[in-house]
Short mmCIF file of C-alpha atoms and ligand atoms in Angstrom, two decimals:
data_model
loop_
_atom_site.label_atom_id
_atom_site.label_comp_id
_atom_site.label_asym_id
_atom_site.label_seq_id
_atom_site.Cartn_x
_atom_site.Cartn_y
_atom_site.Cartn_z
CA MET A 1 22.90 -14.59 -13.19
CA ILE A 2 22.73 -10.89 -12.35
CA GLU A 3 25.47 -8.51 -13.43
CA ILE A 4 25.61 -4.92 -12.24
CA GLU A 5 27.81 -2.31 -13.81
CA ASN A 6 28.85 0.99 -12.27
CA VAL A 7 25.56 1.50 -10.34
CA LYS A 8 25.33 4.98 -8.84
CA LYS A 9 22.60 6.34 -6.55
CA SER A 10 22.33 9.48 -4.44
CA PHE A 11 19.71 11.04 -2.28
CA ASP A 12 19.42 14.82 -1.88
CA GLY A 13 22.89 15.32 -3.30
CA GLN A 14 24.49 12.74 -1.05
CA GLU A 15 26.09 9.91 -3.00
CA ILE A 16 25.21 6.59 -1.37
CA LEU A 17 26.44 4.28 -4.15
CA LYS A 18 29.44 5.60 -6.03
CA GLY A 19 29.64 3.07 -8.88
CA ILE A 20 29.18 -0.56 -7.87
CA SER A 21 29.98 -3.39 -10.24
CA SER A 22 29.74 -7.11 -9.56
CA VAL A 23 28.52 -10.44 -10.85
CA PHE A 24 26.12 -12.61 -8.91
CA GLU A 25 26.01 -16.24 -10.11
CA ASP A 26 23.24 -18.86 -10.02
CA GLY A 27 23.12 -21.49 -7.36
CA LYS A 28 25.32 -19.44 -5.06
CA CYS A 29 24.56 -17.34 -2.05
CA ASN A 30 25.77 -13.86 -2.90
CA LEU A 31 26.15 -11.76 0.20
CA ILE A 32 26.33 -8.02 0.43
CA ILE A 33 27.85 -6.95 3.70
CA GLY A 34 28.68 -3.63 5.24
CA LYS A 35 28.01 -1.38 8.16
CA SER A 36 24.52 -0.16 8.98
CA GLY A 37 23.86 2.71 6.57
CA SER A 38 26.45 1.63 4.06
CA GLY A 39 23.81 1.31 1.33
CA LYS A 40 23.02 -2.40 1.23
CA THR A 41 19.25 -1.87 1.10
CA VAL A 42 19.63 0.91 -1.40
CA LEU A 43 21.74 -1.29 -3.68
CA VAL A 44 19.23 -4.13 -3.59
CA LYS A 45 16.37 -1.75 -4.24
CA CYS A 46 18.29 -0.40 -7.24
CA ILE A 47 18.85 -3.95 -8.52
CA ILE A 48 15.17 -4.86 -8.28
CA GLY A 49 14.13 -1.52 -9.73
CA LEU A 50 12.37 0.08 -6.76
CA PHE A 51 14.95 2.88 -6.96
CA GLU A 52 16.15 4.18 -10.26
CA PRO A 53 19.96 4.45 -10.30
CA GLU A 54 21.41 7.60 -11.81
CA ALA A 55 23.96 5.67 -13.75
CA GLY A 56 24.89 2.07 -14.51
CA HIS A 57 23.36 -1.07 -15.90
CA ILE A 58 21.70 -4.08 -14.29
CA PHE A 59 21.55 -7.27 -16.32
CA TYR A 60 19.22 -10.15 -15.47
CA ASP A 61 20.66 -12.98 -17.54
CA GLY A 62 21.70 -10.47 -20.13
CA ARG A 63 18.44 -8.43 -20.02
CA ASP A 64 19.16 -4.83 -18.96
CA LEU A 65 16.62 -3.66 -16.41
CA THR A 66 17.58 0.01 -16.83
CA GLU A 67 16.56 -0.06 -20.50
CA MET A 68 13.24 -1.88 -20.03
CA ASN A 69 9.81 -0.46 -20.49
CA PHE A 70 7.05 -0.96 -17.96
CA LYS A 71 5.81 -4.21 -19.47
CA GLU A 72 9.23 -5.84 -19.68
CA LYS A 73 9.98 -4.83 -16.10
CA LYS A 74 6.73 -6.45 -14.98
CA LYS A 75 7.75 -9.74 -16.64
CA ILE A 76 11.08 -9.71 -14.80
CA ARG A 77 9.31 -8.95 -11.56
CA ASN A 78 7.28 -12.11 -11.87
CA GLU A 79 10.63 -13.93 -11.71
CA ILE A 80 11.76 -12.14 -8.54
CA GLY A 81 11.13 -13.09 -4.98
CA MET A 82 12.02 -10.65 -2.27
CA LEU A 83 12.17 -10.78 1.53
CA PHE A 84 12.11 -7.19 2.85
CA GLN A 85 14.12 -6.01 5.81
CA GLY A 86 10.84 -5.32 7.63
CA ASN A 87 9.09 -8.40 6.19
CA ALA A 88 6.39 -6.29 4.42
CA LEU A 89 3.76 -8.93 5.03
CA PHE A 90 0.20 -7.89 4.20
CA THR A 91 -1.18 -7.15 7.63
CA SER A 92 -4.79 -7.49 6.57
CA LEU A 93 -4.28 -11.04 5.27
CA SER A 94 -3.66 -14.30 7.14
CA VAL A 95 -0.39 -16.20 6.85
CA GLU A 96 -1.92 -18.54 4.25
CA GLU A 97 -3.44 -15.67 2.24
CA ASN A 98 -0.08 -13.86 2.34
CA VAL A 99 1.74 -16.77 0.80
CA ARG A 100 -1.10 -17.46 -1.60
CA PHE A 101 -1.35 -13.87 -2.80
CA PRO A 102 1.13 -14.17 -5.73
CA LEU A 103 -0.63 -17.38 -6.85
CA ASP A 104 -4.03 -15.65 -6.64
CA MET A 105 -2.73 -12.73 -8.60
CA PHE A 106 -0.69 -14.36 -11.30
CA THR A 107 -1.85 -17.98 -11.82
CA ASP A 108 -5.05 -19.72 -12.81
CA GLN A 109 -4.67 -22.62 -10.46
CA THR A 110 -7.63 -24.00 -8.51
CA LEU A 111 -7.92 -23.26 -4.81
CA ALA A 112 -6.88 -26.83 -3.96
CA GLU A 113 -3.70 -26.56 -6.07
CA LYS A 114 -2.86 -23.20 -4.58
CA LYS A 115 -3.40 -24.52 -1.06
CA GLU A 116 -1.14 -27.44 -1.76
CA ARG A 117 1.60 -25.14 -3.03
CA VAL A 118 1.20 -22.79 -0.05
CA ASN A 119 1.44 -25.69 2.40
CA PHE A 120 4.44 -27.02 0.59
CA CYS A 121 6.22 -23.66 0.83
CA LEU A 122 5.27 -23.22 4.49
CA SER A 123 6.56 -26.67 5.31
CA ARG A 124 9.72 -25.85 3.32
CA VAL A 125 10.38 -23.04 5.83
CA ASN A 126 9.41 -25.27 8.76
CA LEU A 127 6.25 -23.38 9.50
CA GLU A 128 3.17 -25.44 10.01
CA GLY A 129 -0.11 -24.93 11.81
CA VAL A 130 -0.19 -21.14 11.63
CA ASN A 131 -2.05 -20.83 8.32
CA ASP A 132 -4.95 -18.94 9.82
CA LYS A 133 -3.00 -16.62 12.07
CA TYR A 134 -2.37 -12.97 11.17
CA PRO A 135 1.11 -11.43 10.89
CA SER A 136 0.50 -9.51 14.15
CA GLU A 137 -0.12 -12.82 15.91
CA ILE A 138 3.18 -14.53 15.12
CA SER A 139 6.76 -13.99 16.22
CA GLY A 140 9.42 -12.07 14.32
CA GLY A 141 11.22 -15.28 13.27
CA MET A 142 7.96 -16.72 11.99
CA MET A 143 7.29 -13.57 10.03
CA LYS A 144 10.67 -13.86 8.29
CA ARG A 145 9.79 -17.44 7.38
CA VAL A 146 6.40 -16.39 6.05
CA GLY A 147 8.18 -13.73 4.04
CA ILE A 148 10.55 -16.33 2.57
CA ALA A 149 7.63 -18.71 1.79
CA ARG A 150 5.82 -15.87 0.03
CA ALA A 151 9.01 -14.99 -1.89
CA ILE A 152 9.55 -18.51 -3.21
CA VAL A 153 5.93 -19.46 -3.91
CA LEU A 154 6.12 -18.64 -7.63
CA ASN A 155 9.47 -20.46 -8.03
CA PRO A 156 11.48 -17.29 -8.63
CA LYS A 157 14.68 -17.27 -10.63
CA TYR A 158 16.05 -14.46 -8.52
CA LEU A 159 15.77 -14.31 -4.76
CA PHE A 160 16.60 -11.25 -2.69
CA CYS A 161 16.74 -11.29 1.13
CA ASP A 162 17.35 -8.08 3.00
CA GLU A 163 18.70 -8.94 6.44
CA PRO A 164 16.90 -12.26 6.70
CA ASN A 165 18.11 -12.94 10.21
CA SER A 166 18.30 -9.59 11.92
CA GLY A 167 16.45 -9.73 15.21
CA LEU A 168 16.58 -13.51 15.42
CA ASP A 169 18.29 -15.69 17.99
CA PRO A 170 21.54 -17.32 16.69
CA ARG A 171 19.99 -20.73 16.26
CA THR A 172 16.95 -19.56 14.31
CA ALA A 173 19.27 -17.34 12.27
CA ILE A 174 21.32 -20.35 11.27
CA VAL A 175 18.21 -22.28 10.35
CA ILE A 176 17.06 -19.42 8.10
CA ASP A 177 20.52 -19.11 6.50
CA GLN A 178 20.64 -22.85 5.77
CA LEU A 179 17.17 -22.68 4.35
CA ILE A 180 18.15 -19.90 1.96
CA ARG A 181 21.21 -21.86 0.88
CA GLU A 182 19.22 -25.06 0.35
CA ILE A 183 16.60 -23.52 -1.83
CA THR A 184 19.24 -21.57 -3.77
CA GLN A 185 21.09 -24.77 -4.62
CA GLU A 186 17.97 -26.84 -5.10
CA TYR A 187 16.37 -24.49 -7.67
CA GLN A 188 19.63 -22.96 -8.94
CA MET A 189 18.36 -19.46 -8.16
CA THR A 190 20.42 -16.29 -8.22
CA THR A 191 20.31 -15.29 -4.61
CA ILE A 192 21.45 -11.98 -3.12
CA VAL A 193 21.45 -11.60 0.68
CA ASN A 194 22.08 -8.42 2.62
CA THR A 195 23.56 -8.98 6.03
CA HIS A 196 25.90 -7.65 8.66
CA ASP A 197 25.95 -10.90 10.50
CA MET A 198 29.41 -12.58 10.36
CA ASN A 199 27.80 -15.97 11.21
CA SER A 200 25.91 -15.78 7.95
CA VAL A 201 29.04 -14.77 6.09
CA MET A 202 30.96 -17.78 7.39
CA GLY A 203 27.97 -20.09 7.04
CA ILE A 204 26.70 -19.38 3.54
CA GLY A 205 28.90 -16.69 1.95
CA ASP A 206 29.88 -18.29 -1.34
CA HIS A 207 30.52 -14.83 -2.75
CA VAL A 208 30.76 -11.79 -0.54
CA VAL A 209 30.73 -8.13 -1.53
CA TYR A 210 31.85 -5.71 1.12
CA LEU A 211 30.32 -2.22 0.72
CA HIS A 212 32.23 0.64 2.24
CA GLU A 213 31.72 4.35 1.62
CA GLY A 214 29.78 3.70 -1.57
CA HIS A 215 32.28 1.31 -3.18
CA ASN A 216 32.58 -2.45 -3.23
CA HIS A 217 35.69 -2.32 -1.20
CA TRP A 218 36.40 -6.04 -1.23
CA GLU A 219 35.02 -9.08 -3.05
CA GLY A 220 35.70 -12.75 -2.49
CA SER A 221 34.49 -15.95 -0.76
CA ASN A 222 34.10 -16.62 2.93
CA LYS A 223 37.17 -18.86 2.72
CA GLU A 224 39.27 -15.84 1.79
CA ILE A 225 37.69 -13.31 4.04
CA LEU A 226 39.38 -14.24 7.33
CA ASN A 227 42.81 -13.70 5.88
CA THR A 228 42.05 -10.38 4.36
CA LYS A 229 44.67 -7.67 4.32
CA ASN A 230 42.02 -5.04 3.66
CA LYS A 231 42.09 -2.89 6.75
CA GLU A 232 38.44 -1.67 6.69
CA LEU A 233 37.11 -5.17 6.08
CA TYR A 234 39.39 -6.52 8.84
CA ASP A 235 37.97 -3.97 11.29
CA PHE A 236 34.47 -4.83 10.15
CA ILE A 237 34.87 -8.56 10.67
CA PHE A 238 36.82 -8.37 13.89
CA ALA A 239 34.75 -5.63 15.38
CA SER A 240 34.95 -7.02 18.90
CA ASP A 241 38.19 -7.16 20.83
CA PHE A 242 37.32 -10.67 21.82
CA LEU A 243 37.39 -11.84 18.21
CA LYS A 244 40.51 -9.92 17.45
CA LYS A 245 42.36 -11.60 20.31
CA LEU A 246 41.08 -14.99 19.26
CA LYS A 247 42.27 -14.39 15.73
CA GLU A 248 45.73 -13.25 16.89
CA GLN A 249 46.05 -16.32 19.07
CA THR A 250 45.16 -18.75 16.26
CA ASP A 251 47.52 -16.92 13.89
CA MET B 1 1.53 28.12 -4.97
CA PHE B 2 4.05 26.31 -7.14
CA LYS B 3 3.81 23.39 -4.70
CA LEU B 4 0.06 23.29 -5.14
CA PHE B 5 0.39 22.94 -8.89
CA ALA B 6 3.05 20.23 -8.43
CA HIS B 7 0.63 18.34 -6.19
CA ILE B 8 -2.21 18.70 -8.64
CA GLY B 9 0.03 17.40 -11.39
CA LYS B 10 1.12 14.45 -9.34
CA TYR B 11 -2.46 13.75 -8.34
CA ILE B 12 -3.56 13.65 -11.98
CA LEU B 13 -0.64 11.43 -12.96
CA LEU B 14 -1.47 9.01 -10.12
CA LEU B 15 -5.09 8.84 -11.19
CA GLY B 16 -3.99 8.27 -14.78
CA SER B 17 -1.76 5.39 -13.74
CA THR B 18 -4.71 3.64 -12.09
CA LEU B 19 -6.18 3.08 -15.53
CA SER B 20 -4.39 -0.04 -16.61
CA ARG B 21 -5.60 -3.51 -17.42
CA PRO B 22 -5.94 -5.59 -14.20
CA GLU B 23 -3.71 -8.68 -14.06
CA LYS B 24 -6.55 -10.73 -12.64
CA PRO B 25 -10.02 -9.11 -12.81
CA SER B 26 -11.46 -11.44 -10.08
CA MET B 27 -8.91 -10.09 -7.56
CA TYR B 28 -9.90 -6.57 -8.37
CA LEU B 29 -13.60 -7.34 -8.19
CA LYS B 30 -13.05 -8.83 -4.74
CA GLU B 31 -11.38 -5.59 -3.68
CA VAL B 32 -14.29 -3.56 -5.03
CA PHE B 33 -16.81 -5.63 -3.01
CA ARG B 34 -14.62 -5.31 0.07
CA GLN B 35 -14.64 -1.53 -0.32
CA ILE B 36 -18.40 -1.39 -0.89
CA TYR B 37 -18.87 -3.42 2.24
CA GLU B 38 -16.46 -1.40 4.33
CA ILE B 39 -17.65 2.01 3.24
CA GLY B 40 -21.32 1.00 3.15
CA ILE B 41 -21.83 -1.04 6.29
CA GLY B 42 -19.12 0.89 8.12
CA SER B 43 -20.79 4.22 7.62
CA LEU B 44 -24.47 3.32 7.57
CA GLY B 45 -24.93 3.77 11.32
CA ILE B 46 -23.42 7.20 11.63
CA VAL B 47 -25.03 8.42 8.43
CA ALA B 48 -28.44 7.21 9.70
CA ILE B 49 -28.10 8.95 13.09
CA ILE B 50 -26.83 12.23 11.67
CA SER B 51 -29.38 12.38 8.87
CA THR B 52 -32.35 11.68 11.09
CA PHE B 53 -31.42 14.40 13.51
CA MET B 54 -30.50 16.77 10.73
CA GLY B 55 -34.04 16.41 9.36
CA ALA B 56 -35.53 16.76 12.84
CA VAL B 57 -33.65 19.97 13.64
CA THR B 58 -34.50 21.46 10.23
CA ALA B 59 -38.18 20.70 10.83
CA VAL B 60 -38.27 22.17 14.32
CA GLN B 61 -36.50 25.37 13.28
CA PHE B 62 -38.58 25.95 10.15
CA GLY B 63 -41.70 25.04 12.05
CA THR B 64 -41.01 27.59 14.75
CA GLN B 65 -40.30 30.29 12.20
CA LEU B 66 -43.35 29.50 10.09
CA LEU B 67 -45.53 29.72 13.19
CA GLU B 68 -44.11 33.16 13.96
CA ILE B 69 -44.69 34.40 10.46
CA GLY B 70 -48.18 32.97 10.65
CA PHE B 71 -49.76 33.21 7.20
CA ILE B 72 -47.71 30.40 5.50
CA PRO B 73 -49.59 27.00 5.59
CA MET B 74 -47.79 24.38 7.67
CA TRP B 75 -47.94 21.75 4.92
CA TRP B 76 -45.22 23.69 3.12
CA MET B 77 -42.84 22.24 5.62
CA GLY B 78 -42.93 18.94 3.68
CA THR B 79 -41.84 20.79 0.54
CA ILE B 80 -39.14 22.78 2.32
CA LEU B 81 -37.69 19.78 4.07
CA ARG B 82 -37.79 17.70 0.89
CA ASP B 83 -35.96 20.27 -1.15
CA SER B 84 -33.38 21.17 1.42
CA MET B 85 -32.61 17.48 2.13
CA VAL B 86 -32.39 16.55 -1.53
CA LEU B 87 -30.50 19.57 -2.79
CA GLU B 88 -28.10 20.31 -0.01
CA LEU B 89 -28.26 18.60 3.35
CA ALA B 90 -28.18 14.94 2.38
CA PRO B 91 -25.45 15.06 -0.27
CA THR B 92 -23.19 17.75 1.27
CA ILE B 93 -23.40 16.92 4.94
CA THR B 94 -23.09 13.19 4.30
CA ALA B 95 -20.11 13.81 2.03
CA LEU B 96 -18.38 15.95 4.66
CA LEU B 97 -19.08 13.26 7.21
CA LEU B 98 -17.73 10.51 4.90
CA ALA B 99 -14.66 12.60 4.15
CA GLY B 100 -13.81 12.37 7.79
CA LYS B 101 -14.66 8.73 8.24
CA VAL B 102 -13.79 7.11 4.91
CA GLY B 103 -11.11 9.62 3.90
CA SER B 104 -9.03 9.12 7.03
CA SER B 105 -9.36 5.33 6.98
CA ILE B 106 -8.34 5.10 3.31
CA SER B 107 -5.32 7.36 3.72
CA THR B 108 -4.21 5.54 6.86
CA GLU B 109 -4.61 2.12 5.24
CA LEU B 110 -2.56 3.14 2.18
CA GLY B 111 -0.07 5.12 4.22
CA THR B 112 0.57 2.15 6.52
CA MET B 113 1.08 -0.07 3.53
CA ARG B 114 3.55 2.46 2.11
CA ILE B 115 5.60 2.86 5.31
CA SER B 116 5.74 -0.88 6.04
CA GLU B 117 6.88 -1.54 2.46
CA GLN B 118 3.79 -3.56 1.61
CA ILE B 119 3.31 -1.37 -1.50
CA ASP B 120 6.94 -2.07 -2.50
CA ALA B 121 6.28 -5.77 -1.96
CA LEU B 122 3.27 -5.66 -4.34
CA GLU B 123 5.27 -3.61 -6.80
CA ILE B 124 8.07 -6.22 -6.81
CA MET B 125 5.61 -9.05 -7.41
CA GLY B 126 4.68 -7.18 -10.58
CA VAL B 127 1.36 -5.80 -9.42
CA ASN B 128 0.40 -2.40 -10.78
CA THR B 129 -0.20 -0.88 -7.36
CA PRO B 130 -2.15 2.23 -8.33
CA THR B 131 -4.61 0.07 -10.21
CA TYR B 132 -4.88 -2.60 -7.55
CA LEU B 133 -5.01 -0.30 -4.48
CA ILE B 134 -6.75 2.80 -5.75
CA LEU B 135 -9.12 1.93 -8.53
CA PRO B 136 -11.27 -0.48 -6.44
CA LYS B 137 -11.60 2.12 -3.74
CA ILE B 138 -12.82 4.74 -6.20
CA ILE B 139 -15.25 2.35 -7.91
CA GLY B 140 -16.54 1.04 -4.59
CA ALA B 141 -17.20 4.50 -3.37
CA LEU B 142 -18.90 5.55 -6.60
CA VAL B 143 -21.28 2.60 -6.21
CA ILE B 144 -22.07 2.85 -2.52
CA MET B 145 -21.94 6.57 -1.71
CA PRO B 146 -24.93 7.58 -3.83
CA ILE B 147 -26.89 4.83 -2.03
CA LEU B 148 -25.80 6.17 1.37
CA ILE B 149 -26.83 9.68 0.31
CA ILE B 150 -30.26 8.49 -0.87
CA ALA B 151 -30.67 6.72 2.48
CA SER B 152 -29.64 9.88 4.21
CA CYS B 153 -32.24 11.83 2.30
CA PHE B 154 -35.06 9.45 3.24
CA LEU B 155 -34.02 9.26 6.86
CA GLY B 156 -33.71 13.07 7.03
CA ILE B 157 -37.26 13.50 5.75
CA LEU B 158 -38.49 10.82 8.16
CA GLY B 159 -36.70 12.56 11.03
CA GLY B 160 -38.38 15.83 10.02
CA LEU B 161 -41.75 14.18 9.88
CA LEU B 162 -41.39 12.66 13.37
CA ALA B 163 -40.05 15.84 14.94
CA GLY B 164 -42.77 17.93 13.30
CA MET B 165 -45.45 15.62 14.58
CA LEU B 166 -43.98 15.55 18.10
CA SER B 167 -43.98 19.34 18.15
CA GLY B 168 -47.54 19.37 16.78
CA PHE B 169 -46.70 21.47 13.68
CA PHE B 170 -48.66 19.34 11.22
CA HIS B 171 -50.61 16.15 10.60
CA PRO B 172 -48.76 13.47 8.59
CA SER B 173 -51.25 13.86 5.75
CA GLU B 174 -50.41 17.60 5.52
CA PHE B 175 -46.72 16.75 5.46
CA ALA B 176 -47.39 14.16 2.66
CA LYS B 177 -49.18 16.82 0.66
CA GLY B 178 -46.17 19.08 1.04
CA LEU B 179 -43.82 16.33 -0.03
CA GLN B 180 -45.65 15.78 -3.27
CA ASP B 181 -46.27 19.42 -4.08
CA ASP B 182 -44.51 20.83 -7.08
CA PHE B 183 -42.01 17.99 -7.28
CA ASP B 184 -39.03 18.65 -9.57
CA PRO B 185 -37.18 15.41 -10.61
CA HIS B 186 -34.28 17.62 -11.72
CA TYR B 187 -33.41 18.06 -8.04
CA PHE B 188 -32.85 14.38 -7.74
CA GLU B 189 -30.48 14.45 -10.67
CA ILE B 190 -28.49 17.16 -8.92
CA MET B 191 -28.31 15.06 -5.79
CA PHE B 192 -27.06 12.16 -7.80
CA ILE B 193 -24.44 14.22 -9.62
CA LYS B 194 -23.27 15.63 -6.29
CA SER B 195 -22.95 12.22 -4.72
CA ILE B 196 -20.90 10.87 -7.61
CA VAL B 197 -18.62 13.89 -7.68
CA PHE B 198 -18.19 13.94 -3.89
CA ALA B 199 -17.42 10.19 -3.76
CA PHE B 200 -14.72 10.67 -6.34
CA ILE B 201 -13.25 13.66 -4.54
CA ILE B 202 -13.07 11.88 -1.15
CA THR B 203 -11.53 8.64 -2.36
CA SER B 204 -9.10 10.06 -4.92
CA ILE B 205 -7.74 12.72 -2.59
CA SER B 206 -7.39 10.29 0.32
CA CYS B 207 -5.71 7.71 -1.89
CA TYR B 208 -3.30 10.32 -3.19
CA GLN B 209 -2.40 11.39 0.34
CA GLY B 210 -2.01 7.82 1.64
CA TYR B 211 -0.13 6.41 -1.39
CA ASN B 212 2.51 9.11 -1.21
CA VAL B 213 3.28 9.04 2.51
CA LYS B 214 7.00 9.25 3.23
CA GLY B 215 8.56 8.70 6.62
CA GLY B 216 6.83 7.26 9.67
CA ALA B 217 3.93 7.43 12.02
CA LEU B 218 4.04 11.25 12.31
CA GLU B 219 3.82 11.77 8.57
CA LEU B 220 1.07 9.14 8.40
CA GLY B 221 -1.03 11.16 10.82
CA GLN B 222 -0.40 14.37 8.90
CA ALA B 223 -1.36 12.72 5.62
CA SER B 224 -4.56 11.50 7.11
CA THR B 225 -5.46 14.98 8.39
CA ARG B 226 -4.62 16.47 5.03
CA ALA B 227 -6.83 13.92 3.29
CA VAL B 228 -9.80 15.02 5.38
CA VAL B 229 -9.12 18.76 5.22
CA PHE B 230 -8.46 18.84 1.46
CA SER B 231 -11.47 16.60 0.75
CA ASN B 232 -13.70 18.95 2.74
CA ILE B 233 -12.41 22.05 0.99
CA VAL B 234 -12.72 20.55 -2.49
CA ILE B 235 -16.23 19.23 -1.68
CA ILE B 236 -17.41 22.64 -0.66
CA ILE B 237 -15.98 24.26 -3.78
CA ALA B 238 -17.40 21.54 -6.03
CA ASN B 239 -20.76 21.97 -4.27
CA TYR B 240 -20.80 25.61 -5.26
CA ILE B 241 -19.76 24.87 -8.86
CA ILE B 242 -22.50 22.26 -9.26
CA ALA B 243 -25.08 24.62 -7.84
CA GLN B 244 -23.97 27.31 -10.29
CA MET B 245 -24.02 24.93 -13.26
CA PHE B 246 -27.24 23.02 -12.69
CA LEU B 247 -29.66 25.12 -10.73
N1 LIG C 1 14.46 6.72 0.45
C1 LIG C 1 15.55 7.31 0.89
N2 LIG C 1 15.62 8.68 0.88
C2 LIG C 1 16.76 9.29 1.29
N3 LIG C 1 17.82 8.66 1.76
C3 LIG C 1 17.80 7.33 1.88
C4 LIG C 1 16.62 6.58 1.41
N4 LIG C 1 16.89 5.26 1.61
C5 LIG C 1 18.14 5.20 2.16
N5 LIG C 1 18.66 6.44 2.31
C6 LIG C 1 20.00 6.73 2.84
O1 LIG C 1 20.92 5.82 2.28
C7 LIG C 1 21.90 5.39 3.19
C8 LIG C 1 22.02 3.87 3.15
O2 LIG C 1 20.81 3.30 3.64
P1 LIG C 1 20.52 1.74 3.57
O3 LIG C 1 19.14 1.54 4.07
O4 LIG C 1 20.84 1.24 2.22
O5 LIG C 1 21.54 1.20 4.65
P2 LIG C 1 21.81 -0.34 4.96
O6 LIG C 1 23.20 -0.65 4.59
O7 LIG C 1 20.71 -1.19 4.44
O8 LIG C 1 21.70 -0.29 6.57
P3 LIG C 1 21.08 -1.37 7.56
O9 LIG C 1 22.13 -2.41 7.80
O10 LIG C 1 20.88 -0.56 8.83
O11 LIG C 1 19.82 -1.88 7.01
C9 LIG C 1 21.51 5.94 4.56
O12 LIG C 1 22.33 7.00 4.84
C10 LIG C 1 20.10 6.43 4.33
O13 LIG C 1 19.87 7.62 5.08
MG1 LIG C 2 19.15 -2.26 5.15
#
């Protein structure tokens, strides 16, 4: 479980996060949604400690990240898996070496054991037969899957996915979403996903936080979201006239 | 001016943060060998070509001048070539060359990793990125650059010998006499000190520039240029200081 309390962050005097609080539970897909530029990536980077928030607390199962020294932070980081918005795969390493990297760095397993784990994770994301290819040689959707495989290879307790299905076709996007949900439930991870894709919200949004102008403007589940009375959220969800009409008709 | 001091401070802090215990020594060792290979094999060709011709040109120019003066024996050319290669040409020119080649490639590599969030990804895994990304580069360069500079020295003298013979300035045995005459091992120490210092300057400055890139492709190019220019300036200044201190 991750709890955040009153997290604030600004860049060059411009407040991006104006005090965000929320609770993200285990075994659930926690979604952070909001317009492009609303601060989703900044919030996640604050939570994992890549950015230092100016105020607020971040508790990982009760352990406050903002009060930790370097060594304690490092220990938490071994429990975190992260899929970056731009994948952040190591371009000089092959797919297999990318996924194996955390094992190479942090475990004493034999090569055979590591290979087995790598192949398991790659098959878990439905990606086989590309072990020896380099990131530049595979498609965007494959890169996302490699990124997820690398994020889960050490069995993390906390999984962060920043826009896991941006730039993917709707079908692949759904496959990735379902995958994230499955592994979240299977390993009871605390999963936080950034997205602006309403398909993901409806598909896997157990708990949704809507960021707007630096605040969490609305919080709830995807069951509640369609009937929201919150005007900004309503405009965000029913951004297209087509959807708005459809909604009015079904109402 | 204030900015310069801020940069120097940040540079020292970054170098300080590279000194931490590696999570997995074998992974770091692998990186060191990769750097040695890349810097060594990658630069051997260009260093060889430049050094040979450097020696050749030096020989031809000195030879012509000595002939004009007339009363200086031609075997001195061996001595002159030896001392100028060992003291100045091999270490300094090779270092300036490597600043361009190795410096720009290091800063581009790290800068690309920074921009594409690969450094953030390492950081999130719990890797101490200055130690993992910078220390092996510095160690690798400290190992291989003195070797490249010694090679440059030998090839330069060889180039001088060949060019001198082709121009008919001396017989190889005369040249050999000159090479052995009045040999001062202290000069070799200075060459070694220079190569260590220059290797450190090139890699640390280029790592600093690459590691701290912010923005995109444009800034990456600027950082790479800065890496080369600053390395060159600092090498020349350090060269002067070493000459003052040890000669
Ligand atoms: N390193 C940074 N330095 C300065 N400003 C930044 C930095 N990172 C983000 N910002 C600013 O913070 C704001 C929020 O950016 P963020 O990347 O969090 O948006 P986002 O919600 O993830 O958008 P998207 O959906 O497009 O990914 C933007 O206005 C951006 O300019
Ligand atoms: Mg984002």
